[in-house]
Coordinates of C-alpha atoms and ligand atoms in Angstrom, one line a residue:
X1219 CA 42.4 62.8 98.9
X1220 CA 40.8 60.3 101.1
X1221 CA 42.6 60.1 105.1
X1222 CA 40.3 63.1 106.8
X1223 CA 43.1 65.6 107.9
X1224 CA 42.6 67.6 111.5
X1225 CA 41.2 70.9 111.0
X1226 CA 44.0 72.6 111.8
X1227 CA 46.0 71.3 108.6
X1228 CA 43.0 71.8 107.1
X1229 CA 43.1 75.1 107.6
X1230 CA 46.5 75.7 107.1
X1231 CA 46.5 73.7 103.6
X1232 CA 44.2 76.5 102.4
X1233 CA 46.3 78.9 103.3
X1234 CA 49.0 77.0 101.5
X1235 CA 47.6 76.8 98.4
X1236 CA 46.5 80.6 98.4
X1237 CA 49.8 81.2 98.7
X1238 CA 51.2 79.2 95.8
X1239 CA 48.5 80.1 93.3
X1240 CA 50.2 83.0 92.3
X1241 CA 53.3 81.4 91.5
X1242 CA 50.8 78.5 89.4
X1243 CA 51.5 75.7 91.9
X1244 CA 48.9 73.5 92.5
X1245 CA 47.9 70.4 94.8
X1246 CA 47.6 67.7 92.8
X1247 CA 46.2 65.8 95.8
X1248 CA 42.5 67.6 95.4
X1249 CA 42.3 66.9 91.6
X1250 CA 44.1 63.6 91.4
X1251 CA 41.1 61.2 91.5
X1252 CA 39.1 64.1 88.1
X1253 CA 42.7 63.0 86.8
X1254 CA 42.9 59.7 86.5
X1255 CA 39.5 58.2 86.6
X1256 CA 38.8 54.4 86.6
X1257 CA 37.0 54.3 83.3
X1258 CA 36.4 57.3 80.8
X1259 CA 34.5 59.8 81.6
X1260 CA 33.8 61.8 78.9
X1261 CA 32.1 65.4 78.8
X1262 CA 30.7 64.6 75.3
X1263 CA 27.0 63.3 75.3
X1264 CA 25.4 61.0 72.9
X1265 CA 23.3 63.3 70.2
X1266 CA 21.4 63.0 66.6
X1267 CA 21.5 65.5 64.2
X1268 CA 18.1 64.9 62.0
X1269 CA 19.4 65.0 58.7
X1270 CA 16.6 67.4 57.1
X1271 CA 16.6 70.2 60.1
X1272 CA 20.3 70.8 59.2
X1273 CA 19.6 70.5 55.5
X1274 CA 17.3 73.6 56.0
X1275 CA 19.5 75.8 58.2
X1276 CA 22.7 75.2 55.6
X1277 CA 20.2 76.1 52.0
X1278 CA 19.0 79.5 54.1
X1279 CA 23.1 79.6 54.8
X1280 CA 23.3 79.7 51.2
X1281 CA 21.3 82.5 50.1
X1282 CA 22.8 84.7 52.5
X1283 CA 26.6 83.6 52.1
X1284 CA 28.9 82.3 49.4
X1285 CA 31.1 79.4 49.2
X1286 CA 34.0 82.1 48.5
X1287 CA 33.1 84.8 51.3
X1288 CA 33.0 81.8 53.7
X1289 CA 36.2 80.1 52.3
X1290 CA 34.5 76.7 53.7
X1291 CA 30.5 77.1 54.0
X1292 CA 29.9 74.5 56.5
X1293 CA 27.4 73.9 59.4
X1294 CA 29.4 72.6 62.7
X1295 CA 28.0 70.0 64.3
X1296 CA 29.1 70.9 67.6
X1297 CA 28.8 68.1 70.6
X1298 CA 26.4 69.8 72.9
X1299 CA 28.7 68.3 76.3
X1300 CA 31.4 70.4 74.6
X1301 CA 29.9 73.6 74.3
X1302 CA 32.6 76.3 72.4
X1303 CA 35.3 73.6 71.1
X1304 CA 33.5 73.2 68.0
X1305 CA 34.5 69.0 69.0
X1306 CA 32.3 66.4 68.0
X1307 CA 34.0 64.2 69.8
X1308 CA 37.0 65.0 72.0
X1309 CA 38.8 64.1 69.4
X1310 CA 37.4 64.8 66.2
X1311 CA 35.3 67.1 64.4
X1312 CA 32.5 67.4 62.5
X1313 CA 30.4 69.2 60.0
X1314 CA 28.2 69.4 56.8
X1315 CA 29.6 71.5 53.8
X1316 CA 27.3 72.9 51.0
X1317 CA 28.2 73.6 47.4
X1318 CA 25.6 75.3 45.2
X1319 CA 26.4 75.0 41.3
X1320 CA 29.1 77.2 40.0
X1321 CA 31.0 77.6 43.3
X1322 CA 34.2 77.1 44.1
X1323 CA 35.7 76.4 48.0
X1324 CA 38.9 78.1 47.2
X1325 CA 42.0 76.3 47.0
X1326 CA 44.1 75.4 50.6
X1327 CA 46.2 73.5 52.3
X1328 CA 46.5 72.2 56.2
X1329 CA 48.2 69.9 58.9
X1330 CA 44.7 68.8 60.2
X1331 CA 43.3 65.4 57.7
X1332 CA 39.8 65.1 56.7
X1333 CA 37.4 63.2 55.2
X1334 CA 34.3 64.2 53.0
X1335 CA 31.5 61.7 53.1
X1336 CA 28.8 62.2 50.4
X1337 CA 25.2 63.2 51.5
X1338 CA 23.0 64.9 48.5
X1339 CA 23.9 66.1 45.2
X1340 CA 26.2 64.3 42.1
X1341 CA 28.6 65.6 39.8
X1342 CA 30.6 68.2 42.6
X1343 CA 34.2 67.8 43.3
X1344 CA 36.9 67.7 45.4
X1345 CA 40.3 67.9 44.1
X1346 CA 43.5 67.0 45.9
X1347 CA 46.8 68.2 44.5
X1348 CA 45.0 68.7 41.3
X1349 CA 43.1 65.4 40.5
X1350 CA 39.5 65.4 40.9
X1351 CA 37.7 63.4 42.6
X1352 CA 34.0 63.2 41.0
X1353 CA 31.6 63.0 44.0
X1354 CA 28.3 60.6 44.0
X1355 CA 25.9 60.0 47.3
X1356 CA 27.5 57.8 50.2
X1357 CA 31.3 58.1 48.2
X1358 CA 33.8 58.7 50.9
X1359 CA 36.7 61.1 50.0
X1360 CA 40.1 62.1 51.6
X1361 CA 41.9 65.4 51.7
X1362 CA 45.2 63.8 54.2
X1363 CA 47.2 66.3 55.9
X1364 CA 48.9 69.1 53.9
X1365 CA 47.3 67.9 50.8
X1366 CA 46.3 70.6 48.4
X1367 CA 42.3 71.0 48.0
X1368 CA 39.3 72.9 46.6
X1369 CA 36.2 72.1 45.7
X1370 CA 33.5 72.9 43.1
X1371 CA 30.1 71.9 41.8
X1372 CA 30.3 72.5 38.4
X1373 CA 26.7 70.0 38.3
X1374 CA 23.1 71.8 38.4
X1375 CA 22.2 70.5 42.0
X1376 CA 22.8 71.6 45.5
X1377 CA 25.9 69.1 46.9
X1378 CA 26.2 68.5 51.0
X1379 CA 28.7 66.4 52.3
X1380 CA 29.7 65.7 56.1
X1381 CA 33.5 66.6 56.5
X1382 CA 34.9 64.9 59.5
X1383 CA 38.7 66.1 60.8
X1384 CA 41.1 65.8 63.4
X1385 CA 40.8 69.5 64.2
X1386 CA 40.5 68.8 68.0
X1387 CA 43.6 66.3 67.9
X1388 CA 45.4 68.8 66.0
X1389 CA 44.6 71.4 68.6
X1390 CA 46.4 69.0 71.5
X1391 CA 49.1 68.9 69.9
X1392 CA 49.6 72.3 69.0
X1393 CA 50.4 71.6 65.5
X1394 CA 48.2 73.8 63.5
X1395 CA 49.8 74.6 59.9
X1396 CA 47.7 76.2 56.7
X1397 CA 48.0 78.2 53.8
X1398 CA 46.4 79.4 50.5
X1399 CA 47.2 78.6 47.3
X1400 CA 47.4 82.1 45.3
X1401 CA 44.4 81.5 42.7
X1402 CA 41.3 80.1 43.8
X1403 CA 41.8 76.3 42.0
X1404 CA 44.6 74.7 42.0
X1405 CA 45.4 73.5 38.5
X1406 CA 44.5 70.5 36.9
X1407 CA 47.5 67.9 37.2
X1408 CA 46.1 64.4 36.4
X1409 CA 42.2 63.3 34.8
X1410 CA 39.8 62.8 37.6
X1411 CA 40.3 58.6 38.3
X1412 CA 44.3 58.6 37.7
X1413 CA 44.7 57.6 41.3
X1414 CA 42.4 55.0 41.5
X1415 CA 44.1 53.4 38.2
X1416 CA 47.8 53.9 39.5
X1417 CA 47.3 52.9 43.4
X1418 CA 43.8 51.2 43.6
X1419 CA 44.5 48.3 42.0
X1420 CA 46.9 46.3 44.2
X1421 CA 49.4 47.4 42.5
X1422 CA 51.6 50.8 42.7
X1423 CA 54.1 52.6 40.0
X1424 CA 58.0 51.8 40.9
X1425 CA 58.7 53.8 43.7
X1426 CA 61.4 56.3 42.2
X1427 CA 60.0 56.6 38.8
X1428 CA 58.7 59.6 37.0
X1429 CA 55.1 57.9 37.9
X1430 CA 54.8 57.5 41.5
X1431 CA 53.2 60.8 41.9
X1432 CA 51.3 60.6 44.5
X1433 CA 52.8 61.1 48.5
X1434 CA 53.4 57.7 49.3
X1435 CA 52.0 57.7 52.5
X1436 CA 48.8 58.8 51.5
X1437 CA 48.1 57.4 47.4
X1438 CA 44.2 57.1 47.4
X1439 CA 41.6 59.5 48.0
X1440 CA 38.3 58.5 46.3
X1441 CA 36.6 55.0 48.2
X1442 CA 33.0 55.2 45.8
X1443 CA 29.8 54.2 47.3
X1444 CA 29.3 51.9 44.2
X1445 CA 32.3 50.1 45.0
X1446 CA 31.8 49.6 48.5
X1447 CA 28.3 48.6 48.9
X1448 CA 29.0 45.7 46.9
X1449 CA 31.4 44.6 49.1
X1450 CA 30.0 45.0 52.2
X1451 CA 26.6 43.8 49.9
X1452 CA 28.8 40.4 49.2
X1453 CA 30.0 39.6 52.7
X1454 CA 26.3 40.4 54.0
X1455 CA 25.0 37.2 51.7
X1456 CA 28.0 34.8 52.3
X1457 CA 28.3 34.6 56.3
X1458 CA 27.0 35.4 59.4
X1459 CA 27.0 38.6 61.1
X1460 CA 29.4 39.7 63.8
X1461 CA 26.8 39.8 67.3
X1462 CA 28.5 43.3 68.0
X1463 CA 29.4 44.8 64.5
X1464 CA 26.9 43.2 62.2
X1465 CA 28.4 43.0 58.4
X1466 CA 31.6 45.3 58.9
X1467 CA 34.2 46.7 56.3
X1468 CA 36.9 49.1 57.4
X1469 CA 38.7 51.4 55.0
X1470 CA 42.4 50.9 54.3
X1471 CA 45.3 52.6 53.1
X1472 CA 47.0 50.6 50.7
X1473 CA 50.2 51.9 51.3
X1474 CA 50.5 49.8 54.8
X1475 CA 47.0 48.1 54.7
X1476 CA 46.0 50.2 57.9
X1477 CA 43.8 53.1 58.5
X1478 CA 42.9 55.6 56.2
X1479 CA 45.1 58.6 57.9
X1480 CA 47.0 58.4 60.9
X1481 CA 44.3 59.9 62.9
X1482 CA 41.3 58.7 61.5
X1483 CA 39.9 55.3 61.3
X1484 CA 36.5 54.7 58.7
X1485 CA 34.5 52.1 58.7
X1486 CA 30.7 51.1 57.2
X1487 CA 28.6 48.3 58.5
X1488 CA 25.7 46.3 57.7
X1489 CA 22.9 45.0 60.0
X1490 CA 20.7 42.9 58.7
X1491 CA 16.5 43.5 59.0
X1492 CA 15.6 42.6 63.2
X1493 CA 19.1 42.6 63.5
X1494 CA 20.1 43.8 67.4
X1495 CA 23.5 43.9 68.2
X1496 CA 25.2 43.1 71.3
X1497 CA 26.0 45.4 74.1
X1498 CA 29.8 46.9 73.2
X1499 CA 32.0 50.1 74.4
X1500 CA 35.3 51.1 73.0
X1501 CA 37.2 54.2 73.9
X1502 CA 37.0 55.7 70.3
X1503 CA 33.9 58.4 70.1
X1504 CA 32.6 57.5 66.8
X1505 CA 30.5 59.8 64.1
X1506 CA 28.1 57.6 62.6
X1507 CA 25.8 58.9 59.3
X1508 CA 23.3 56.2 58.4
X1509 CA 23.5 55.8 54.7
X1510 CA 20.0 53.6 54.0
X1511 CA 17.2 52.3 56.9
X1512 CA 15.9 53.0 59.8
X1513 CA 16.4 51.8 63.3
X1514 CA 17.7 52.6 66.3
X1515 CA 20.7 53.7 68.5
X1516 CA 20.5 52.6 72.3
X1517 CA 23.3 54.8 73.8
X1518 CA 23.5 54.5 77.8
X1519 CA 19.7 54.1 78.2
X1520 CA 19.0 56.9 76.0
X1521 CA 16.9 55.6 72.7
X1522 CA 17.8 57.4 69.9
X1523 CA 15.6 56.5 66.2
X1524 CA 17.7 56.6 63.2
X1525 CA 16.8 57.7 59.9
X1526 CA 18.5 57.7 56.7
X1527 CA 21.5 60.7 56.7
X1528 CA 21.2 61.3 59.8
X1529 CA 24.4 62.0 62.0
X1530 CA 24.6 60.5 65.5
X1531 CA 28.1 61.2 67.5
X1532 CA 28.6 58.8 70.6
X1533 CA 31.1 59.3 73.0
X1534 CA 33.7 57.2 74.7
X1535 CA 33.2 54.6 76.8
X1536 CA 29.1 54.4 76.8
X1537 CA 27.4 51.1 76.0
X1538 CA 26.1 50.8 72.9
X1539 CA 23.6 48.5 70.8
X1540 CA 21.8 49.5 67.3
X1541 CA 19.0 47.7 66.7
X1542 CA 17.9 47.4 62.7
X1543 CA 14.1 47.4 62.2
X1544 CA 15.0 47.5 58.4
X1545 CA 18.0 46.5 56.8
X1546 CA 20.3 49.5 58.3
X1547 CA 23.6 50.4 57.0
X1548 CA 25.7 52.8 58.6
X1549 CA 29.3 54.9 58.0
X1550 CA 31.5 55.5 61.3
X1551 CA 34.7 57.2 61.7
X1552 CA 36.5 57.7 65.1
X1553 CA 40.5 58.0 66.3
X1554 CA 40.7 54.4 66.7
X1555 CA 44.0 54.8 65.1
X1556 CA 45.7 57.3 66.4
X1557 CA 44.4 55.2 70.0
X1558 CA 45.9 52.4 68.7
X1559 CA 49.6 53.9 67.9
X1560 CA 49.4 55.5 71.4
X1561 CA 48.7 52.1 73.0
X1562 CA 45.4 53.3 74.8
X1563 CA 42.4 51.4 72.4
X1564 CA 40.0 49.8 74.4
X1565 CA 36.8 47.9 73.9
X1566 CA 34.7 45.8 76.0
X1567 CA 32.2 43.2 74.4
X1568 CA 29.0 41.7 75.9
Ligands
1HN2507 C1 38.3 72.5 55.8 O1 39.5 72.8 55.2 C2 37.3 72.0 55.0 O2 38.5 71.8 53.0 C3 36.1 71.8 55.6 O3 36.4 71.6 52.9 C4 35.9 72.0 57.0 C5 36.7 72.7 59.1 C6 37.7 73.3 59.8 C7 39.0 73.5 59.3 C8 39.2 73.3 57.9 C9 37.4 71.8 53.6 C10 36.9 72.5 57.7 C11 38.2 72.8 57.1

C-alpha cells in the first residue's frame, strides 16, 4: 500500500478486515509488495556443512540405529533460513545416507526423484528396478521418480553418499506417492552395468522390442566418477575456462539430451589453480559437494573455505564467486530445470 489513507479509513479498514478474517478473506493490499518482490528474496541462507563434523554425528547414528529400523539412515542437511521444512533449498533437499556392511535400505518406491552422489566407501549398491548399480567415490547415481530401489553394502567398509531430492517441489504440488515392495530387496532383474551397455552408448534397443526394458523416459542411472573426470579432465587441457563457470559439464539424459530428471539439473565443474570466477546469480539454489581441492565460496560478502566433501547450499538470487587456491572441482545440482519448463530461469552475469 503506498497513498497514506485518513485515519478514519484507517480505522475503519481494521475493522474491516477483523471482520472478514473469520470468513478467510484477506487484503491483498497489505501483503502485495512480500508477494511479488522485485528480485528474489529467499528465506534460505548461504551455509557449509564440514564434511567430517557430519561424518561423526552419522557413524555414532550407526551404532545406535539400523539401516532397516530407520528404513533410510540419513543425516538431513536442513537449510538453517528454513528451520522445520527439512529444505535445503526451497526447492530441493538434501542429506547424507550411511550404509554399514551387510545392511540393507529396504526396498521402496516414490513420486519424489533423487540422486545419490558418492562420498566414502566402494563396493555398496543401489539398485533400481532390480539392476545394480556398483557404487565408487564421486559416482553420481539416479533413483527417477517411481523407480523401484534399495540399497546394500555387501563391501567391508562404511559407505556415505549425499542424496539430493525434490522432496520440497514435490510437497508444492501436493503430489506425494510411495509404497514398499513386500520383501526387503527387490529381485535381481538384469547384471549390474546392463543399462549402461543398452542406453549409454548412443545407441538404444528398438523401442517396442522385448529389449527396451528400461522406462524410456528415464534409461540411465549410473554417471561413474571414472568416466566423468576424464571428461571434464579433457576439456580442462584443450580450452579456456568459462570466467563464470570455469571447466563445466552438465549431466544429460539421453533420452532427450536434457536434464537428468524433470526436476533436477546436475552439473560438475572445474576451476583451474588461482582460478576466481566472475561475479554471477541465477535463480536456481544450488547444492554444491566439492569433490577434490580447496578454496573458497564468496556468497553475498560472506567468505566461506571449502574443503574436499564438503557440502555448501546457496540460495537464490545471491552473488556468487568461488575462488580456487588449488585446482577445485566441484558437483552442483539445483531445479534449473523444472525453472526452465516453467519459464521463470534467470541468471545475471558480471
Ligand atoms: C529416500 O527414499 C532415500 O531411497 C533417501 O535412499 C532419502 C529422503 C526423503 C524421502 C525419501 C533413499 C530420502 C528418501
Amino acid at each position: 500500500m503506498s497513498a497514506a489513507l485518513s485515519n478514519d479509513a484507517a480505522t475503519q479498514l481494521k475493522a474491516l478486515y477483523a471482520e472478514m478474517q473469520p470468513q478467510s478473506l484477506y487484503p491483498l493490499w497489505e501483503v502485495l509488495s512480500a508477494l511479488v518482490t522485485p528480485t528474489p528474496r529467499s528465506p534460505a541462507q548461504v551455509h557449509r556443512w564440514t564434511y567430517a563434523d557430519a561424518r561423526d554425528y552419522l557413524l555414532r547414528a550407526g551404532d545406535l540405529i539400523t539401516a532397516a529400523q530407520a528404513e533410510r539412515r540419513v543425516l538431513i542437511m536442513e537449510n538453517p533460513g528454513l528451520p522445520g521444512t527439512s529444505c535445503a533449498t526451497s526447492s530441493l533437499y538434501a542429506g547424507l545416507q550411511l550404509i554399514l556392511p551387510g545392511e540393507i535400505a529396504p526396498c521402496h518406491r516414490h513420486a519424489q526423484c533423487a540422486l545419490r552422489f558418492v562420498m566414502e566407501g566402494e563396493g555398496a549398491f543401489t539398485a533400481v528396478d532390480g539392476e545394480k548399480a556398483v557404487m565408487r567415490p564421486f559416482d553420481l547415481v539416479l533413483t527417477p521418480g517411481w523407480q523401484w530401489h534399495d540399497h546394500g553394502n555387501t563391501s567391508a567398509q562404511p559407505m556415505i553418499w549425499l542424496d539430493g531430492l525434490d522432496i520440497p517441489t514435490v510437497m508444492h504440488f501436493d503430489a506425494s506417492f510411495a509404497e514398499h515392495w513386500p520383501e526387503s530387496a527387490h529381485p535381481e532383474t538384469v547384471p549390474p552395468g546392463d543399462t549402461t551397455l543398452r542406453y549409454g552408448r548412443n545407441m538404444r534397443p528398438m523401442r517396442g522390442t522385448a529389449s527396451d526394458r528400461r522406462p524410456g523416459a528415464q534409461p540411465l542411472f549410473h554417471y561413474p566418477y571414472s568416466e566423468w573426470r576424464e571428461s571434464l579432465e579433457n576439456l580442462a587441457q584443450s580450452g579456456d575456462p568459462d570466467p563464470h563457470f570455469g571447466h563445466a559439464l552438465e549431466f544429460t539424459n539421453p533420452a532427450h539430451g536434457g536434464a537428468v530428471m524433470p526436476t533436477i539439473s546436475a552439473h560438475v565443474r572445474l576451476l583451474p589453480a588461482g582460478f576466481t570466477s566472475r561475479p554471477r546469480l541465477s535463480t536456481d539454489g544450488t547444492v554444491f559437494v566439492v569433490v577434490e581441492g580447496k578454496g573458497v565460496a564468496r556468497v553475498g560478502g560472506k567468505e566461506i573455505t571449502l574443503q574436499e566433501r564438503d557440502t555448501l547450499v546457496v540460495p537464490s538470487w545471491r552473488e556468487l564467486v568461488f575462488q580456487a587456491d588449488t585446482e577445485l572441482v566441484l558437483f552442483g545440482y539445483s531445479d534449473r530445470v523444472a525453472q526452465e519448463k516453467l519459464g521463470l530461469f534467470r541468471e545475471h552475469r558480471s
